């Protein structure tokens, strides 16, 4: 299939985590077939749900926890965050 934007490039099919993605190597555009966006949204929601459910419930009357301020630009304090489903999918 030809790229709708470039018109001279052929789309490349790639399967990532069970979802078929068509992308253009020229403009790096991504196209999904019917139902594939729904699959991506469902998987992302399922991935995010356990993180929300595991948060502790804090009563509204409890004072906020006191934390010591951390240096903002110190290289030792930078933590790598986990990639989201979307970042892994399009990586």
XYZ file of N, CA, C and O in Angstrom:
364
model
N 0.852 -1.176 0.000
C 0.000 0.000 0.000
C 0.899 1.241 0.000
O 1.904 1.285 0.702
N 0.528 2.241 -0.753
C 1.293 3.484 -0.848
C 0.974 4.399 0.337
O -0.138 4.409 0.856
N 1.961 5.199 0.733
C 1.781 6.174 1.816
C 0.835 7.269 1.343
O 1.042 7.848 0.269
N -0.206 7.591 2.120
C -1.134 8.650 1.730
C -0.494 10.039 1.719
O -0.969 10.932 1.035
N 0.607 10.229 2.455
C 1.250 11.541 2.519
C 2.339 11.667 1.456
O 2.359 12.616 0.681
N 3.250 10.694 1.433
C 4.388 10.767 0.500
C 3.982 10.397 -0.929
O 4.581 10.885 -1.875
N 3.051 9.520 -1.099
C 2.530 8.981 -2.366
C 3.548 8.208 -3.188
O 3.174 7.508 -4.111
N 4.844 8.323 -2.894
C 5.835 7.566 -3.645
C 6.497 6.470 -2.806
O 7.297 5.706 -3.318
N 6.175 6.382 -1.542
C 6.748 5.373 -0.642
C 5.725 4.283 -0.371
O 4.531 4.530 -0.300
N 6.234 3.070 -0.179
C 5.379 1.941 0.173
C 5.400 1.769 1.683
O 6.467 1.819 2.298
N 4.232 1.573 2.277
C 4.137 1.377 3.724
C 4.760 0.043 4.108
O 4.638 -0.947 3.385
N 5.402 0.022 5.258
C 6.003 -1.193 5.789
C 5.125 -1.688 6.920
O 4.726 -0.911 7.794
N 4.819 -2.991 6.919
C 4.000 -3.579 7.980
C 4.924 -4.107 9.072
O 5.921 -4.751 8.788
N 4.543 -3.819 10.302
C 5.291 -4.290 11.452
C 4.296 -4.762 12.498
O 3.269 -4.131 12.710
N 4.598 -5.874 13.151
C 3.725 -6.366 14.220
C 4.417 -6.138 15.544
O 5.534 -6.585 15.768
N 3.738 -5.388 16.425
C 4.273 -5.090 17.750
C 3.240 -5.505 18.778
O 2.124 -5.007 18.776
N 3.589 -6.453 19.603
C 2.735 -6.938 20.683
C 1.369 -7.355 20.173
O 0.338 -7.070 20.769
N 1.350 -8.024 19.020
C 0.108 -8.556 18.478
C -0.735 -7.552 17.707
O -1.847 -7.858 17.311
N -0.233 -6.359 17.480
C -0.962 -5.335 16.746
C -0.174 -4.997 15.490
O 1.006 -4.673 15.560
N -0.833 -5.068 14.343
C -0.180 -4.785 13.069
C -0.196 -3.287 12.809
O -1.247 -2.651 12.810
N 0.980 -2.738 12.585
C 1.135 -1.305 12.359
C 1.731 -1.110 10.978
O 2.696 -1.762 10.607
N 1.151 -0.205 10.200
C 1.714 0.175 8.908
C 2.381 1.532 9.098
O 1.776 2.459 9.628
N 3.654 1.634 8.676
C 4.328 2.918 8.814
C 5.123 3.241 7.559
O 5.503 2.358 6.797
N 5.349 4.530 7.359
C 6.076 5.018 6.191
C 7.505 5.328 6.610
O 7.721 6.098 7.555
N 8.497 4.746 5.939
C 9.890 5.045 6.294
C 10.294 6.467 5.902
O 11.261 7.002 6.432
N 9.551 7.101 4.993
C 9.883 8.454 4.559
C 9.436 9.513 5.551
O 10.246 10.256 6.099
N 8.141 9.595 5.785
C 7.605 10.633 6.682
C 7.394 10.129 8.106
O 7.017 10.886 8.981
N 7.615 8.829 8.336
C 7.464 8.170 9.635
C 6.020 8.242 10.141
O 5.756 8.205 11.333
N 5.066 8.340 9.211
C 3.650 8.314 9.562
C 3.228 6.906 9.936
O 3.791 5.922 9.451
N 2.256 6.792 10.828
C 1.774 5.496 11.310
C 0.294 5.382 10.985
O -0.483 6.293 11.253
N -0.112 4.235 10.419
C -1.502 3.980 10.089
C -1.927 2.667 10.703
O -1.168 1.691 10.723
N -3.157 2.644 11.211
C -3.724 1.466 11.849
C -4.947 1.007 11.079
O -5.697 1.822 10.547
N -5.152 -0.307 11.041
C -6.345 -0.855 10.415
C -7.501 -0.784 11.401
O -7.317 -0.485 12.590
N -8.697 -1.110 10.933
C -9.887 -1.051 11.762
C -9.723 -1.933 13.009
O -9.295 -3.070 12.921
N -10.038 -1.390 14.151
C -10.008 -2.132 15.406
C -8.665 -2.121 16.110
O -8.579 -2.454 17.287
N -7.591 -1.729 15.436
C -6.275 -1.754 16.064
C -6.115 -0.641 17.096
O -5.488 -0.839 18.130
N -6.687 0.516 16.846
C -6.640 1.590 17.837
C -7.391 1.178 19.098
O -6.938 1.443 20.220
N -8.522 0.494 18.936
C -9.278 0.010 20.096
C -8.436 -0.965 20.914
O -8.453 -0.936 22.146
N -7.682 -1.853 20.252
C -6.804 -2.793 20.955
C -5.743 -2.048 21.750
O -5.461 -2.387 22.900
N -5.158 -1.010 21.151
C -4.123 -0.235 21.834
C -4.703 0.448 23.064
O -4.118 0.432 24.145
N -5.882 1.044 22.926
C -6.519 1.742 24.051
C -6.860 0.763 25.166
O -6.637 1.051 26.350
N -7.389 -0.406 24.827
C -7.733 -1.408 25.838
C -6.497 -1.874 26.588
O -6.511 -2.012 27.812
N -5.421 -2.146 25.878
C -4.190 -2.607 26.535
C -3.602 -1.527 27.424
O -3.102 -1.808 28.510
N -3.643 -0.290 26.976
C -3.121 0.799 27.788
C -3.957 0.971 29.056
O -3.416 1.187 30.139
N -5.273 0.865 28.937
C -6.144 0.984 30.110
C -5.886 -0.157 31.090
O -5.853 0.053 32.302
N -5.669 -1.370 30.564
C -5.396 -2.515 31.436
C -4.060 -2.352 32.141
O -3.906 -2.745 33.299
N -3.096 -1.749 31.470
C -1.781 -1.524 32.072
C -1.846 -0.457 33.156
O -1.178 -0.556 34.176
N -2.644 0.569 32.950
C -2.747 1.671 33.893
C -3.626 1.336 35.094
O -3.442 1.891 36.162
N -4.578 0.431 34.955
C -5.523 0.111 36.024
C -4.851 -0.417 37.288
O -5.178 0.031 38.382
N -3.903 -1.372 37.226
C -3.282 -1.852 38.468
C -2.543 -0.755 39.219
O -2.527 -0.741 40.440
N -1.944 0.186 38.530
C -1.225 1.261 39.203
C -2.183 2.156 39.984
O -1.878 2.607 41.075
N -3.351 2.406 39.439
C -4.345 3.240 40.119
C -4.932 2.490 41.307
O -5.142 3.054 42.370
N -5.188 1.196 41.157
C -5.816 0.408 42.215
C -4.880 0.202 43.403
O -5.336 0.018 44.528
N -3.570 0.240 43.200
C -2.642 -0.053 44.285
C -2.283 1.169 45.133
O -1.555 1.046 46.090
N -2.788 2.337 44.796
C -2.500 3.532 45.587
C -3.202 3.447 46.946
O -4.360 3.072 47.027
N -2.503 3.810 48.018
C -3.151 3.787 49.326
C -4.177 4.907 49.453
O -3.998 5.991 48.906
N -5.238 4.623 50.160
C -6.282 5.614 50.389
C -5.907 6.410 51.631
O -5.679 5.854 52.704
N -5.820 7.731 51.482
C -5.451 8.607 52.586
C -6.678 9.417 52.960
O -7.287 10.055 52.110
N -7.074 9.396 54.245
C -8.227 10.198 54.657
C -7.971 11.684 54.416
O -6.846 12.158 54.491
N -9.037 12.415 54.127
C -8.915 13.839 53.809
C -8.427 14.642 55.005
O -7.808 15.692 54.839
N -8.660 14.179 56.221
C -8.263 14.936 57.402
C -6.804 14.721 57.786
O -6.283 15.413 58.639
N -6.132 13.746 57.179
C -4.739 13.469 57.520
C -3.845 14.573 56.964
O -4.050 15.052 55.850
N -2.832 14.999 57.736
C -1.917 16.031 57.226
C -1.049 15.440 56.109
O -0.769 14.248 56.096
N -0.635 16.255 55.172
C 0.204 15.747 54.089
C 1.555 15.277 54.636
O 2.062 15.830 55.615
N 2.137 14.247 54.050
C 3.430 13.763 54.532
C 4.521 14.811 54.305
O 4.491 15.549 53.322
N 5.452 14.876 55.241
C 6.542 15.840 55.160
C 7.759 15.155 54.538
O 8.229 14.146 55.040
N 8.241 15.709 53.448
C 9.416 15.183 52.771
C 10.484 16.259 52.719
O 10.184 17.438 52.547
N 11.715 15.820 52.837
C 12.816 16.765 52.698
C 12.939 17.152 51.229
O 12.790 16.311 50.357
N 13.185 18.401 50.939
C 13.320 18.802 49.533
C 14.542 18.136 48.903
O 15.590 18.005 49.530
N 14.358 17.701 47.677
C 15.451 17.048 46.954
C 16.074 18.035 45.980
O 15.378 18.879 45.426
N 17.360 17.893 45.761
C 17.993 18.756 44.748
C 17.361 18.502 43.382
O 17.104 17.363 43.017
N 17.121 19.552 42.636
C 16.433 19.433 41.358
C 17.345 18.992 40.224
O 16.918 18.299 39.325
N 18.598 19.376 40.232
C 19.448 19.135 39.073
C 20.624 18.200 39.377
O 21.592 18.171 38.631
N 20.561 17.471 40.438
C 21.635 16.548 40.781
C 21.471 15.269 39.968
O 20.421 14.640 39.975
N 22.510 14.855 39.256
C 22.448 13.680 38.388
C 22.168 12.400 39.178
O 21.622 11.449 38.648
N 22.532 12.332 40.438
C 22.335 11.116 41.233
C 20.870 10.878 41.565
O 20.486 9.782 41.925
N 20.043 11.885 41.442
C 18.646 11.757 41.835
C 17.715 11.496 40.652
O 16.526 11.402 40.803
N 18.251 11.394 39.474
C 17.406 11.133 38.315
C 17.051 9.654 38.268
O 17.905 8.797 38.346
N 15.779 9.371 38.138
C 15.293 7.992 38.049
C 14.718 7.759 36.672
O 14.042 8.621 36.116
N 14.963 6.588 36.150
C 14.416 6.236 34.857
C 13.006 5.720 35.064
O 12.775 4.831 35.863
N 12.045 6.295 34.354
C 10.675 5.854 34.512
C 10.382 4.724 33.533
O 11.016 4.610 32.493
N 9.407 3.919 33.879
C 8.996 2.814 33.030
C 8.304 3.360 31.796
O 7.517 4.300 31.876
N 8.598 2.767 30.633
C 7.957 3.198 29.404
C 6.488 2.797 29.426
O 6.140 1.730 29.896
N 5.646 3.666 28.897
C 4.230 3.344 28.803
C 4.012 2.392 27.637
O 4.892 2.162 26.816
N 2.816 1.862 27.550
C 2.476 0.933 26.474
C 2.682 1.603 25.120
O 3.211 1.000 24.197
N 2.295 2.875 25.003
C 2.434 3.585 23.743
C 3.899 3.782 23.382
O 4.291 3.644 22.232
N 4.735 4.108 24.354
C 6.159 4.305 24.078
C 6.808 2.999 23.646
O 7.646 2.979 22.757
N 6.433 1.879 24.273
C 6.969 0.595 23.874
C 6.483 0.217 22.487
O 7.221 -0.358 21.703
N 5.245 0.516 22.190
C 4.650 0.145 20.912
C 5.336 0.849 19.756
O 5.625 0.250 18.737
N 5.637 2.127 19.919
C 6.221 2.902 18.826
C 7.720 3.082 18.956
O 8.304 3.871 18.255
N 8.355 2.362 19.846
C 9.795 2.465 20.027
C 10.517 1.802 18.880
O 10.223 0.816 18.369
